[in-house]
């Protein structure tokens, strides 16, 4: 466990340094070190502490939330395609966030706190609706899960678009959020996101053993002493809370919750006691790298990070789909 965790953490550390250093003004690692010690040049210090660092933290937390919840959903549904984006949870959370934005809460800490709460309630409702639509007996066939997720995602997206069309002063804010990225980056957003994120991911990190037991099926897990119904409810609530906290402030960013858990599983095995924390750290690093690419590919223009993850994620999804077709569930 220590070696994979160390390797993934070093990858995250490198991604953080690059994210802070690269931008309209390049800042060297030596200058970064001086800024962290409080001896850096004043202009660079202002850029790092007030612009780049909150953005880096928000993107890293978003990647961690989406990847951690993606790994949990895959284990919970025992389905390799159960990504928050593909099963409609992200779109449901997005709808909840737009409903909260349309109420026009003031842009303050407590006003921002209402957005992830609304997103969480909508995400939770989405999970239960998709789960019951896709369920056949005690199994959830892959085709049913994808169809139910796509159908509900389209429904939620349509309602989101309708609300945005009805919006006036909040439309710019909602549009920037919908495209995915760090348009709302700032320390206030980070602080408002943290309580939801810590609770959701904290529960998932300590649920690895439960997820391992669930891989044997409900009956065997029950015989091994697991309260299946209670465990599934806890996991659904925690994964939905983590997803909602990410979507509420960074928009709908697809495929990170699919790609990272799969890569971590291929490299380090399928034990959920380490897969969940490795996915969280790896997801933070992967989304930071995607954000760096989004900033430099058409510089000085910045494109939404969701475009980068979709360009990588769509071919990866087809590869996983082919693998599922040939081999069944992993």
PDB file of C-alpha atoms in Angstrom:
ATOM      1  CA  UNK A   1       0.000   0.000   0.000  1.00  0.00           C
ATOM      2  CA  UNK A   2       2.772   2.433   0.894  1.00  0.00           C
ATOM      3  CA  UNK A   3       4.587   2.321  -2.461  1.00  0.00           C
ATOM      4  CA  UNK A   4       1.472   2.876  -4.669  1.00  0.00           C
ATOM      5  CA  UNK A   5       0.285   5.611  -2.318  1.00  0.00           C
ATOM      6  CA  UNK A   6       3.693   7.324  -2.382  1.00  0.00           C
ATOM      7  CA  UNK A   7       3.919   7.130  -6.203  1.00  0.00           C
ATOM      8  CA  UNK A   8       0.409   8.569  -6.633  1.00  0.00           C
ATOM      9  CA  UNK A   9       1.053  11.291  -4.063  1.00  0.00           C
ATOM     10  CA  UNK A  10       4.296  12.335  -5.813  1.00  0.00           C
ATOM     11  CA  UNK A  11       2.364  12.510  -9.095  1.00  0.00           C
ATOM     12  CA  UNK A  12      -0.166  14.794  -7.394  1.00  0.00           C
ATOM     13  CA  UNK A  13       2.608  16.965  -5.949  1.00  0.00           C
ATOM     14  CA  UNK A  14       4.159  17.400  -9.412  1.00  0.00           C
ATOM     15  CA  UNK A  15       0.735  18.306 -10.851  1.00  0.00           C
ATOM     16  CA  UNK A  16       0.212  20.939  -8.119  1.00  0.00           C
ATOM     17  CA  UNK A  17       3.598  22.553  -8.810  1.00  0.00           C
ATOM     18  CA  UNK A  18       2.908  22.659 -12.564  1.00  0.00           C
ATOM     19  CA  UNK A  19      -0.567  24.079 -11.989  1.00  0.00           C
ATOM     20  CA  UNK A  20       0.848  26.886  -9.853  1.00  0.00           C
ATOM     21  CA  UNK A  21       3.784  27.602 -12.158  1.00  0.00           C
ATOM     22  CA  UNK A  22       2.053  27.616 -15.566  1.00  0.00           C
ATOM     23  CA  UNK A  23      -0.140  30.504 -16.651  1.00  0.00           C
ATOM     24  CA  UNK A  24      -0.013  33.854 -18.392  1.00  0.00           C
ATOM     25  CA  UNK A  25       3.059  34.502 -16.238  1.00  0.00           C
ATOM     26  CA  UNK A  26       5.481  31.603 -15.774  1.00  0.00           C
ATOM     27  CA  UNK A  27       6.719  31.261 -12.209  1.00  0.00           C
ATOM     28  CA  UNK A  28       9.757  29.088 -11.559  1.00  0.00           C
ATOM     29  CA  UNK A  29       9.858  26.430  -8.805  1.00  0.00           C
ATOM     30  CA  UNK A  30      12.523  28.491  -7.005  1.00  0.00           C
ATOM     31  CA  UNK A  31      10.220  31.540  -7.008  1.00  0.00           C
ATOM     32  CA  UNK A  32       7.352  29.332  -5.785  1.00  0.00           C
ATOM     33  CA  UNK A  33       9.489  28.192  -2.881  1.00  0.00           C
ATOM     34  CA  UNK A  34      10.306  31.805  -2.006  1.00  0.00           C
ATOM     35  CA  UNK A  35       6.594  32.701  -2.099  1.00  0.00           C
ATOM     36  CA  UNK A  36       5.717  29.812   0.220  1.00  0.00           C
ATOM     37  CA  UNK A  37       8.427  31.034   2.647  1.00  0.00           C
ATOM     38  CA  UNK A  38       7.036  34.583   2.465  1.00  0.00           C
ATOM     39  CA  UNK A  39      10.074  36.066   0.714  1.00  0.00           C
ATOM     40  CA  UNK A  40       8.812  36.132  -2.881  1.00  0.00           C
ATOM     41  CA  UNK A  41       8.210  39.098  -5.166  1.00  0.00           C
ATOM     42  CA  UNK A  42       4.947  40.894  -4.256  1.00  0.00           C
ATOM     43  CA  UNK A  43       3.247  40.609  -7.663  1.00  0.00           C
ATOM     44  CA  UNK A  44       3.973  36.886  -7.921  1.00  0.00           C
ATOM     45  CA  UNK A  45       2.871  36.381  -4.318  1.00  0.00           C
ATOM     46  CA  UNK A  46      -0.480  38.033  -5.055  1.00  0.00           C
ATOM     47  CA  UNK A  47      -0.981  35.876  -8.193  1.00  0.00           C
ATOM     48  CA  UNK A  48      -0.228  32.641  -6.364  1.00  0.00           C
ATOM     49  CA  UNK A  49      -2.229  33.199  -3.165  1.00  0.00           C
ATOM     50  CA  UNK A  50      -5.268  34.947  -4.661  1.00  0.00           C
ATOM     51  CA  UNK A  51      -5.645  33.466  -8.153  1.00  0.00           C
ATOM     52  CA  UNK A  52      -3.736  30.269  -8.851  1.00  0.00           C
ATOM     53  CA  UNK A  53      -3.753  28.507  -5.479  1.00  0.00           C
ATOM     54  CA  UNK A  54      -7.567  28.644  -4.929  1.00  0.00           C
ATOM     55  CA  UNK A  55      -8.080  27.478  -8.519  1.00  0.00           C
ATOM     56  CA  UNK A  56      -5.577  24.625  -8.055  1.00  0.00           C
ATOM     57  CA  UNK A  57      -7.197  23.548  -4.789  1.00  0.00           C
ATOM     58  CA  UNK A  58     -10.726  23.673  -6.280  1.00  0.00           C
ATOM     59  CA  UNK A  59      -9.717  21.624  -9.332  1.00  0.00           C
ATOM     60  CA  UNK A  60      -7.833  19.073  -7.203  1.00  0.00           C
ATOM     61  CA  UNK A  61     -10.796  18.664  -4.829  1.00  0.00           C
ATOM     62  CA  UNK A  62     -13.154  18.260  -7.799  1.00  0.00           C
ATOM     63  CA  UNK A  63     -11.000  15.539  -9.347  1.00  0.00           C
ATOM     64  CA  UNK A  64     -10.706  13.776  -5.995  1.00  0.00           C
ATOM     65  CA  UNK A  65     -14.476  13.863  -5.441  1.00  0.00           C
ATOM     66  CA  UNK A  66     -15.422  12.620  -8.913  1.00  0.00           C
ATOM     67  CA  UNK A  67     -12.827   9.822  -8.955  1.00  0.00           C
ATOM     68  CA  UNK A  68     -13.527   8.668  -5.406  1.00  0.00           C
ATOM     69  CA  UNK A  69     -17.281   8.567  -5.998  1.00  0.00           C
ATOM     70  CA  UNK A  70     -16.719   6.900  -9.391  1.00  0.00           C
ATOM     71  CA  UNK A  71     -14.761   4.070  -7.765  1.00  0.00           C
ATOM     72  CA  UNK A  72     -17.480   3.712  -5.119  1.00  0.00           C
ATOM     73  CA  UNK A  73     -20.305   3.623  -7.689  1.00  0.00           C
ATOM     74  CA  UNK A  74     -18.442   0.966  -9.714  1.00  0.00           C
ATOM     75  CA  UNK A  75     -18.049  -1.207  -6.633  1.00  0.00           C
ATOM     76  CA  UNK A  76     -21.556  -0.553  -5.372  1.00  0.00           C
ATOM     77  CA  UNK A  77     -23.274  -1.440  -8.648  1.00  0.00           C
ATOM     78  CA  UNK A  78     -20.613  -4.060  -9.494  1.00  0.00           C
ATOM     79  CA  UNK A  79     -20.475  -2.426 -12.886  1.00  0.00           C
ATOM     80  CA  UNK A  80     -17.321  -0.971 -14.538  1.00  0.00           C
ATOM     81  CA  UNK A  81     -19.317   1.722 -16.361  1.00  0.00           C
ATOM     82  CA  UNK A  82     -20.905   3.255 -13.267  1.00  0.00           C
ATOM     83  CA  UNK A  83     -19.369   6.698 -13.583  1.00  0.00           C
ATOM     84  CA  UNK A  84     -21.170   9.716 -11.954  1.00  0.00           C
ATOM     85  CA  UNK A  85     -21.441  11.335 -15.396  1.00  0.00           C
ATOM     86  CA  UNK A  86     -22.668   8.273 -17.321  1.00  0.00           C
ATOM     87  CA  UNK A  87     -25.311   7.198 -14.807  1.00  0.00           C
ATOM     88  CA  UNK A  88     -26.776  10.694 -14.678  1.00  0.00           C
ATOM     89  CA  UNK A  89     -25.781  11.655 -11.129  1.00  0.00           C
ATOM     90  CA  UNK A  90     -23.661  14.589 -12.304  1.00  0.00           C
ATOM     91  CA  UNK A  91     -26.503  15.956 -14.457  1.00  0.00           C
ATOM     92  CA  UNK A  92     -28.948  15.521 -11.578  1.00  0.00           C
ATOM     93  CA  UNK A  93     -26.595  17.363  -9.241  1.00  0.00           C
ATOM     94  CA  UNK A  94     -26.209  20.032 -11.901  1.00  0.00           C
ATOM     95  CA  UNK A  95     -29.954  20.530 -12.048  1.00  0.00           C
ATOM     96  CA  UNK A  96     -30.054  20.935  -8.268  1.00  0.00           C
ATOM     97  CA  UNK A  97     -27.219  23.469  -8.412  1.00  0.00           C
ATOM     98  CA  UNK A  98     -28.963  25.532 -11.107  1.00  0.00           C
ATOM     99  CA  UNK A  99     -32.198  25.526  -9.087  1.00  0.00           C
ATOM    100  CA  UNK A 100     -30.237  26.945  -6.137  1.00  0.00           C
ATOM    101  CA  UNK A 101     -28.533  29.516  -8.399  1.00  0.00           C
ATOM    102  CA  UNK A 102     -31.874  30.605  -9.871  1.00  0.00           C
ATOM    103  CA  UNK A 103     -33.028  31.553  -6.365  1.00  0.00           C
ATOM    104  CA  UNK A 104     -30.184  34.093  -6.509  1.00  0.00           C
ATOM    105  CA  UNK A 105     -28.580  33.492  -3.138  1.00  0.00           C
ATOM    106  CA  UNK A 106     -26.036  36.204  -2.302  1.00  0.00           C
ATOM    107  CA  UNK A 107     -22.440  35.359  -3.286  1.00  0.00           C
ATOM    108  CA  UNK A 108     -21.317  34.744   0.280  1.00  0.00           C
ATOM    109  CA  UNK A 109     -20.148  31.695   2.234  1.00  0.00           C
ATOM    110  CA  UNK A 110     -23.651  30.801   3.448  1.00  0.00           C
ATOM    111  CA  UNK A 111     -25.165  31.560   0.062  1.00  0.00           C
ATOM    112  CA  UNK A 112     -22.688  29.206  -1.613  1.00  0.00           C
ATOM    113  CA  UNK A 113     -23.343  26.513   1.005  1.00  0.00           C
ATOM    114  CA  UNK A 114     -26.920  26.211  -0.283  1.00  0.00           C
ATOM    115  CA  UNK A 115     -25.744  25.218  -3.784  1.00  0.00           C
ATOM    116  CA  UNK A 116     -24.061  21.873  -2.897  1.00  0.00           C
ATOM    117  CA  UNK A 117     -26.937  21.053  -0.533  1.00  0.00           C
ATOM    118  CA  UNK A 118     -29.449  21.456  -3.359  1.00  0.00           C
ATOM    119  CA  UNK A 119     -27.113  19.536  -5.709  1.00  0.00           C
ATOM    120  CA  UNK A 120     -26.799  16.740  -3.137  1.00  0.00           C
ATOM    121  CA  UNK A 121     -30.561  16.281  -2.792  1.00  0.00           C
ATOM    122  CA  UNK A 122     -30.967  16.175  -6.579  1.00  0.00           C
ATOM    123  CA  UNK A 123     -28.022  13.760  -6.974  1.00  0.00           C
ATOM    124  CA  UNK A 124     -29.463  11.428  -4.353  1.00  0.00           C
ATOM    125  CA  UNK A 125     -32.867  11.394  -6.047  1.00  0.00           C
ATOM    126  CA  UNK A 126     -31.152  10.687  -9.377  1.00  0.00           C
ATOM    127  CA  UNK A 127     -29.263   7.691  -7.983  1.00  0.00           C
ATOM    128  CA  UNK A 128     -32.411   6.087  -6.619  1.00  0.00           C
ATOM    129  CA  UNK A 129     -34.400   6.735  -9.811  1.00  0.00           C
ATOM    130  CA  UNK A 130     -31.666   5.322 -12.097  1.00  0.00           C
ATOM    131  CA  UNK A 131     -31.106   2.390  -9.743  1.00  0.00           C
ATOM    132  CA  UNK A 132     -34.749   1.337  -9.793  1.00  0.00           C
ATOM    133  CA  UNK A 133     -35.137   1.957 -13.533  1.00  0.00           C
ATOM    134  CA  UNK A 134     -32.096  -0.207 -14.341  1.00  0.00           C
ATOM    135  CA  UNK A 135     -32.641  -2.951 -11.796  1.00  0.00           C
ATOM    136  CA  UNK A 136     -33.743  -6.418 -12.941  1.00  0.00           C
ATOM    137  CA  UNK A 137     -34.272  -8.602  -9.883  1.00  0.00           C
ATOM    138  CA  UNK A 138     -31.077  -8.299  -7.867  1.00  0.00           C
ATOM    139  CA  UNK A 139     -28.849  -7.416 -10.808  1.00  0.00           C
ATOM    140  CA  UNK A 140     -28.240  -4.232 -12.758  1.00  0.00           C
ATOM    141  CA  UNK A 141     -27.372  -5.088 -16.384  1.00  0.00           C
ATOM    142  CA  UNK A 142     -24.839  -2.769 -17.988  1.00  0.00           C
ATOM    143  CA  UNK A 143     -27.167  -1.868 -20.863  1.00  0.00           C
ATOM    144  CA  UNK A 144     -30.004  -0.986 -18.481  1.00  0.00           C
ATOM    145  CA  UNK A 145     -27.707   1.158 -16.334  1.00  0.00           C
ATOM    146  CA  UNK A 146     -26.382   3.145 -19.289  1.00  0.00           C
ATOM    147  CA  UNK A 147     -29.812   3.608 -20.880  1.00  0.00           C
ATOM    148  CA  UNK A 148     -31.413   4.701 -17.610  1.00  0.00           C
ATOM    149  CA  UNK A 149     -28.471   7.044 -16.896  1.00  0.00           C
ATOM    150  CA  UNK A 150     -28.509   8.593 -20.373  1.00  0.00           C
ATOM    151  CA  UNK A 151     -32.293   9.009 -20.310  1.00  0.00           C
ATOM    152  CA  UNK A 152     -32.356  10.718 -16.923  1.00  0.00           C
ATOM    153  CA  UNK A 153     -29.270  12.772 -17.793  1.00  0.00           C
ATOM    154  CA  UNK A 154     -31.048  14.103 -20.902  1.00  0.00           C
ATOM    155  CA  UNK A 155     -34.121  14.915 -18.827  1.00  0.00           C
ATOM    156  CA  UNK A 156     -32.067  16.760 -16.196  1.00  0.00           C
ATOM    157  CA  UNK A 157     -30.059  18.607 -18.859  1.00  0.00           C
ATOM    158  CA  UNK A 158     -33.272  19.760 -20.558  1.00  0.00           C
ATOM    159  CA  UNK A 159     -34.641  21.130 -17.291  1.00  0.00           C
ATOM    160  CA  UNK A 160     -31.280  22.792 -16.595  1.00  0.00           C
ATOM    161  CA  UNK A 161     -31.313  24.478 -20.007  1.00  0.00           C
ATOM    162  CA  UNK A 162     -34.896  25.636 -19.458  1.00  0.00           C
ATOM    163  CA  UNK A 163     -34.008  27.202 -16.108  1.00  0.00           C
ATOM    164  CA  UNK A 164     -30.977  28.905 -17.636  1.00  0.00           C
ATOM    165  CA  UNK A 165     -33.117  30.345 -20.434  1.00  0.00           C
ATOM    166  CA  UNK A 166     -35.502  31.713 -17.814  1.00  0.00           C
ATOM    167  CA  UNK A 167     -32.604  33.188 -15.882  1.00  0.00           C
ATOM    168  CA  UNK A 168     -31.475  36.763 -16.389  1.00  0.00           C
ATOM    169  CA  UNK A 169     -28.782  38.104 -14.116  1.00  0.00           C
ATOM    170  CA  UNK A 170     -27.587  34.655 -13.111  1.00  0.00           C
ATOM    171  CA  UNK A 171     -27.293  33.253 -16.631  1.00  0.00           C
ATOM    172  CA  UNK A 172     -23.625  34.160 -17.077  1.00  0.00           C
ATOM    173  CA  UNK A 173     -22.700  32.540 -13.777  1.00  0.00           C
ATOM    174  CA  UNK A 174     -24.708  29.401 -14.590  1.00  0.00           C
ATOM    175  CA  UNK A 175     -23.315  29.185 -18.128  1.00  0.00           C
ATOM    176  CA  UNK A 176     -19.736  29.423 -16.917  1.00  0.00           C
ATOM    177  CA  UNK A 177     -20.445  26.709 -14.396  1.00  0.00           C
ATOM    178  CA  UNK A 178     -22.235  24.426 -16.915  1.00  0.00           C
ATOM    179  CA  UNK A 179     -19.217  24.263 -19.239  1.00  0.00           C
ATOM    180  CA  UNK A 180     -17.084  22.804 -16.472  1.00  0.00           C
ATOM    181  CA  UNK A 181     -13.959  24.289 -15.004  1.00  0.00           C
ATOM    182  CA  UNK A 182     -12.897  26.679 -12.290  1.00  0.00           C
ATOM    183  CA  UNK A 183     -14.861  29.777 -13.268  1.00  0.00           C
ATOM    184  CA  UNK A 184     -15.977  30.165  -9.631  1.00  0.00           C
ATOM    185  CA  UNK A 185     -12.526  29.522  -8.181  1.00  0.00           C
ATOM    186  CA  UNK A 186     -11.892  31.402  -4.980  1.00  0.00           C
ATOM    187  CA  UNK A 187     -11.261  30.698  -1.330  1.00  0.00           C
ATOM    188  CA  UNK A 188     -14.957  31.238  -0.478  1.00  0.00           C
ATOM    189  CA  UNK A 189     -16.002  28.498  -2.915  1.00  0.00           C
ATOM    190  CA  UNK A 190     -13.289  26.172  -1.603  1.00  0.00           C
ATOM    191  CA  UNK A 191     -14.402  26.671   2.011  1.00  0.00           C
ATOM    192  CA  UNK A 192     -18.070  26.169   1.100  1.00  0.00           C
ATOM    193  CA  UNK A 193     -17.226  22.942  -0.749  1.00  0.00           C
ATOM    194  CA  UNK A 194     -14.989  21.410   1.927  1.00  0.00           C
ATOM    195  CA  UNK A 195     -17.568  20.236   4.546  1.00  0.00           C
ATOM    196  CA  UNK A 196     -19.616  18.267   1.993  1.00  0.00           C
ATOM    197  CA  UNK A 197     -16.501  16.861   0.348  1.00  0.00           C
ATOM    198  CA  UNK A 198     -14.807  15.779   3.574  1.00  0.00           C
ATOM    199  CA  UNK A 199     -17.909  13.996   4.859  1.00  0.00           C
ATOM    200  CA  UNK A 200     -18.562  12.217   1.537  1.00  0.00           C
ATOM    201  CA  UNK A 201     -14.990  11.141   0.799  1.00  0.00           C
ATOM    202  CA  UNK A 202     -14.271  10.408   4.461  1.00  0.00           C
ATOM    203  CA  UNK A 203     -17.060   7.821   4.555  1.00  0.00           C
ATOM    204  CA  UNK A 204     -15.923   6.291   1.250  1.00  0.00           C
ATOM    205  CA  UNK A 205     -12.298   5.949   2.400  1.00  0.00           C
ATOM    206  CA  UNK A 206     -13.447   3.885   5.390  1.00  0.00           C
ATOM    207  CA  UNK A 207     -15.902   1.794   3.314  1.00  0.00           C
ATOM    208  CA  UNK A 208     -13.358  -0.225   1.356  1.00  0.00           C
ATOM    209  CA  UNK A 209     -14.018  -3.436   3.295  1.00  0.00           C
ATOM    210  CA  UNK A 210     -17.774  -3.120   2.730  1.00  0.00           C
ATOM    211  CA  UNK A 211     -17.230  -2.660  -1.009  1.00  0.00           C
ATOM    212  CA  UNK A 212     -14.966  -5.726  -1.063  1.00  0.00           C
ATOM    213  CA  UNK A 213     -17.705  -7.833   0.538  1.00  0.00           C
ATOM    214  CA  UNK A 214     -20.344  -6.505  -1.880  1.00  0.00           C
ATOM    215  CA  UNK A 215     -18.323  -7.881  -4.813  1.00  0.00           C
ATOM    216  CA  UNK A 216     -19.375 -11.412  -3.710  1.00  0.00           C
ATOM    217  CA  UNK A 217     -23.049 -10.577  -4.177  1.00  0.00           C
ATOM    218  CA  UNK A 218     -25.734  -9.537  -1.696  1.00  0.00           C
ATOM    219  CA  UNK A 219     -26.428 -13.023  -0.300  1.00  0.00           C
ATOM    220  CA  UNK A 220     -22.787 -13.900   0.386  1.00  0.00           C
ATOM    221  CA  UNK A 221     -22.080 -10.432   1.782  1.00  0.00           C
ATOM    222  CA  UNK A 222     -25.030 -10.906   4.143  1.00  0.00           C
ATOM    223  CA  UNK A 223     -23.680 -14.309   5.212  1.00  0.00           C
ATOM    224  CA  UNK A 224     -20.291 -12.726   5.903  1.00  0.00           C
ATOM    225  CA  UNK A 225     -21.937 -10.395   8.415  1.00  0.00           C
ATOM    226  CA  UNK A 226     -22.561  -7.285   6.326  1.00  0.00           C
ATOM    227  CA  UNK A 227     -25.805  -5.362   6.676  1.00  0.00           C
ATOM    228  CA  UNK A 228     -26.262  -5.008   2.918  1.00  0.00           C
ATOM    229  CA  UNK A 229     -29.164  -2.560   2.860  1.00  0.00           C
ATOM    230  CA  UNK A 230     -27.599  -0.208   5.379  1.00  0.00           C
ATOM    231  CA  UNK A 231     -24.177  -0.402   3.700  1.00  0.00           C
ATOM    232  CA  UNK A 232     -25.588   0.355   0.253  1.00  0.00           C
ATOM    233  CA  UNK A 233     -27.567   3.300   1.594  1.00  0.00           C
ATOM    234  CA  UNK A 234     -24.502   4.758   3.302  1.00  0.00           C
ATOM    235  CA  UNK A 235     -22.397   4.327   0.172  1.00  0.00           C
ATOM    236  CA  UNK A 236     -25.055   5.879  -2.084  1.00  0.00           C
ATOM    237  CA  UNK A 237     -25.421   8.900   0.186  1.00  0.00           C
ATOM    238  CA  UNK A 238     -21.656   9.400   0.566  1.00  0.00           C
ATOM    239  CA  UNK A 239     -20.873   9.036  -3.166  1.00  0.00           C
ATOM    240  CA  UNK A 240     -23.770  11.352  -4.093  1.00  0.00           C
ATOM    241  CA  UNK A 241     -22.586  13.943  -1.562  1.00  0.00           C
ATOM    242  CA  UNK A 242     -19.039  13.882  -2.958  1.00  0.00           C
ATOM    243  CA  UNK A 243     -20.310  14.170  -6.539  1.00  0.00           C
ATOM    244  CA  UNK A 244     -22.679  17.013  -5.659  1.00  0.00           C
ATOM    245  CA  UNK A 245     -19.949  19.008  -3.905  1.00  0.00           C
ATOM    246  CA  UNK A 246     -17.781  18.802  -7.037  1.00  0.00           C
ATOM    247  CA  UNK A 247     -20.544  19.592  -9.553  1.00  0.00           C
ATOM    248  CA  UNK A 248     -21.873  22.506  -7.494  1.00  0.00           C
ATOM    249  CA  UNK A 249     -18.673  24.525  -7.954  1.00  0.00           C
ATOM    250  CA  UNK A 250     -16.899  23.082 -10.996  1.00  0.00           C
ATOM    251  CA  UNK A 251     -19.763  22.118 -13.302  1.00  0.00           C
ATOM    252  CA  UNK A 252     -20.339  18.868 -15.128  1.00  0.00           C
ATOM    253  CA  UNK A 253     -16.963  17.260 -15.888  1.00  0.00           C
ATOM    254  CA  UNK A 254     -17.339  13.830 -17.415  1.00  0.00           C
ATOM    255  CA  UNK A 255     -15.278  10.635 -17.470  1.00  0.00           C
ATOM    256  CA  UNK A 256     -12.776  11.433 -14.677  1.00  0.00           C
ATOM    257  CA  UNK A 257     -14.789   9.111 -12.413  1.00  0.00           C
ATOM    258  CA  UNK A 258     -14.522   6.397 -15.046  1.00  0.00           C
ATOM    259  CA  UNK A 259     -10.898   6.704 -16.178  1.00  0.00           C
ATOM    260  CA  UNK A 260      -9.001   7.115 -12.917  1.00  0.00           C
ATOM    261  CA  UNK A 261     -10.504   4.165 -10.949  1.00  0.00           C
ATOM    262  CA  UNK A 262      -9.893   1.880 -13.949  1.00  0.00           C
ATOM    263  CA  UNK A 263      -6.262   2.973 -14.311  1.00  0.00           C
ATOM    264  CA  UNK A 264      -5.677   2.569 -10.569  1.00  0.00           C
ATOM    265  CA  UNK A 265      -7.313  -0.868 -10.627  1.00  0.00           C
ATOM    266  CA  UNK A 266      -5.083  -2.002 -13.513  1.00  0.00           C
ATOM    267  CA  UNK A 267      -1.921  -0.720 -11.807  1.00  0.00           C
ATOM    268  CA  UNK A 268      -2.547  -1.544  -8.167  1.00  0.00           C
ATOM    269  CA  UNK A 269      -5.332  -4.155  -8.036  1.00  0.00           C
ATOM    270  CA  UNK A 270      -9.004  -4.147  -7.142  1.00  0.00           C
ATOM    271  CA  UNK A 271      -8.901  -4.091  -3.328  1.00  0.00           C
ATOM    272  CA  UNK A 272     -11.253  -1.212  -2.463  1.00  0.00           C
ATOM    273  CA  UNK A 273      -9.450  -0.508   0.789  1.00  0.00           C
ATOM    274  CA  UNK A 274      -6.669   1.019  -1.278  1.00  0.00           C
ATOM    275  CA  UNK A 275      -8.504   1.627  -4.566  1.00  0.00           C
ATOM    276  CA  UNK A 276     -10.675   4.375  -3.033  1.00  0.00           C
ATOM    277  CA  UNK A 277      -7.804   6.479  -1.563  1.00  0.00           C
ATOM    278  CA  UNK A 278      -5.634   5.906  -4.653  1.00  0.00           C
ATOM    279  CA  UNK A 279      -8.512   7.017  -6.907  1.00  0.00           C
ATOM    280  CA  UNK A 280      -9.018  10.141  -4.803  1.00  0.00           C
ATOM    281  CA  UNK A 281      -5.352  11.181  -5.022  1.00  0.00           C
ATOM    282  CA  UNK A 282      -5.006  10.096  -8.661  1.00  0.00           C
ATOM    283  CA  UNK A 283      -8.216  11.909  -9.626  1.00  0.00           C
ATOM    284  CA  UNK A 284      -6.937  15.151  -8.134  1.00  0.00           C
ATOM    285  CA  UNK A 285      -3.701  14.857 -10.127  1.00  0.00           C
ATOM    286  CA  UNK A 286      -5.435  13.828 -13.374  1.00  0.00           C
ATOM    287  CA  UNK A 287      -7.873  16.752 -13.334  1.00  0.00           C
ATOM    288  CA  UNK A 288      -5.062  19.191 -12.551  1.00  0.00           C
ATOM    289  CA  UNK A 289      -3.139  17.943 -15.609  1.00  0.00           C
ATOM    290  CA  UNK A 290      -6.324  18.255 -17.712  1.00  0.00           C
ATOM    291  CA  UNK A 291      -6.806  21.815 -16.445  1.00  0.00           C
ATOM    292  CA  UNK A 292      -3.209  22.727 -17.368  1.00  0.00           C
ATOM    293  CA  UNK A 293      -3.801  21.403 -20.901  1.00  0.00           C
ATOM    294  CA  UNK A 294      -7.074  23.359 -21.095  1.00  0.00           C
ATOM    295  CA  UNK A 295      -5.199  26.531 -20.197  1.00  0.00           C
ATOM    296  CA  UNK A 296      -2.293  26.188 -22.653  1.00  0.00           C
ATOM    297  CA  UNK A 297      -3.715  24.411 -25.728  1.00  0.00           C
ATOM    298  CA  UNK A 298      -5.256  27.634 -27.163  1.00  0.00           C
ATOM    299  CA  UNK A 299      -3.397  30.147 -24.964  1.00  0.00           C
ATOM    300  CA  UNK A 300      -4.147  32.908 -24.150  1.00  0.00           C
ATOM    301  CA  UNK A 301      -7.717  31.618 -24.582  1.00  0.00           C
ATOM    302  CA  UNK A 302      -8.817  29.066 -21.992  1.00  0.00           C
ATOM    303  CA  UNK A 303     -11.160  26.201 -22.868  1.00  0.00           C
ATOM    304  CA  UNK A 304     -13.413  24.345 -20.365  1.00  0.00           C
ATOM    305  CA  UNK A 305     -11.606  21.431 -18.751  1.00  0.00           C
ATOM    306  CA  UNK A 306     -14.645  19.238 -19.464  1.00  0.00           C
ATOM    307  CA  UNK A 307     -13.716  19.281 -23.158  1.00  0.00           C
ATOM    308  CA  UNK A 308     -10.299  17.781 -22.396  1.00  0.00           C
ATOM    309  CA  UNK A 309     -11.701  15.031 -20.175  1.00  0.00           C
ATOM    310  CA  UNK A 310     -14.362  14.203 -22.787  1.00  0.00           C
ATOM    311  CA  UNK A 311     -11.779  13.938 -25.587  1.00  0.00           C
ATOM    312  CA  UNK A 312      -9.806  11.433 -23.515  1.00  0.00           C
ATOM    313  CA  UNK A 313     -12.772   9.796 -21.821  1.00  0.00           C
ATOM    314  CA  UNK A 314     -14.916   8.948 -24.845  1.00  0.00           C
ATOM    315  CA  UNK A 315     -12.333   6.589 -26.465  1.00  0.00           C
ATOM    316  CA  UNK A 316     -11.561   5.159 -23.030  1.00  0.00           C
ATOM    317  CA  UNK A 317     -15.263   4.492 -22.462  1.00  0.00           C
ATOM    318  CA  UNK A 318     -15.472   2.599 -25.792  1.00  0.00           C
ATOM    319  CA  UNK A 319     -12.456   0.525 -24.782  1.00  0.00           C
ATOM    320  CA  UNK A 320     -14.035  -0.367 -21.437  1.00  0.00           C
ATOM    321  CA  UNK A 321     -17.338  -1.153 -23.166  1.00  0.00           C
ATOM    322  CA  UNK A 322     -15.555  -3.565 -25.512  1.00  0.00           C
ATOM    323  CA  UNK A 323     -13.787  -5.145 -22.567  1.00  0.00           C
ATOM    324  CA  UNK A 324     -17.072  -5.622 -20.735  1.00  0.00           C
ATOM    325  CA  UNK A 325     -18.620  -7.167 -23.833  1.00  0.00           C
ATOM    326  CA  UNK A 326     -15.749  -9.648 -24.244  1.00  0.00           C
ATOM    327  CA  UNK A 327     -15.069 -10.525 -20.631  1.00  0.00           C
ATOM    328  CA  UNK A 328     -18.192  -9.676 -18.616  1.00  0.00           C
ATOM    329  CA  UNK A 329     -17.771  -7.624 -15.451  1.00  0.00           C
ATOM    330  CA  UNK A 330     -14.163  -7.373 -14.362  1.00  0.00           C
TER     331      UNK A 330
END
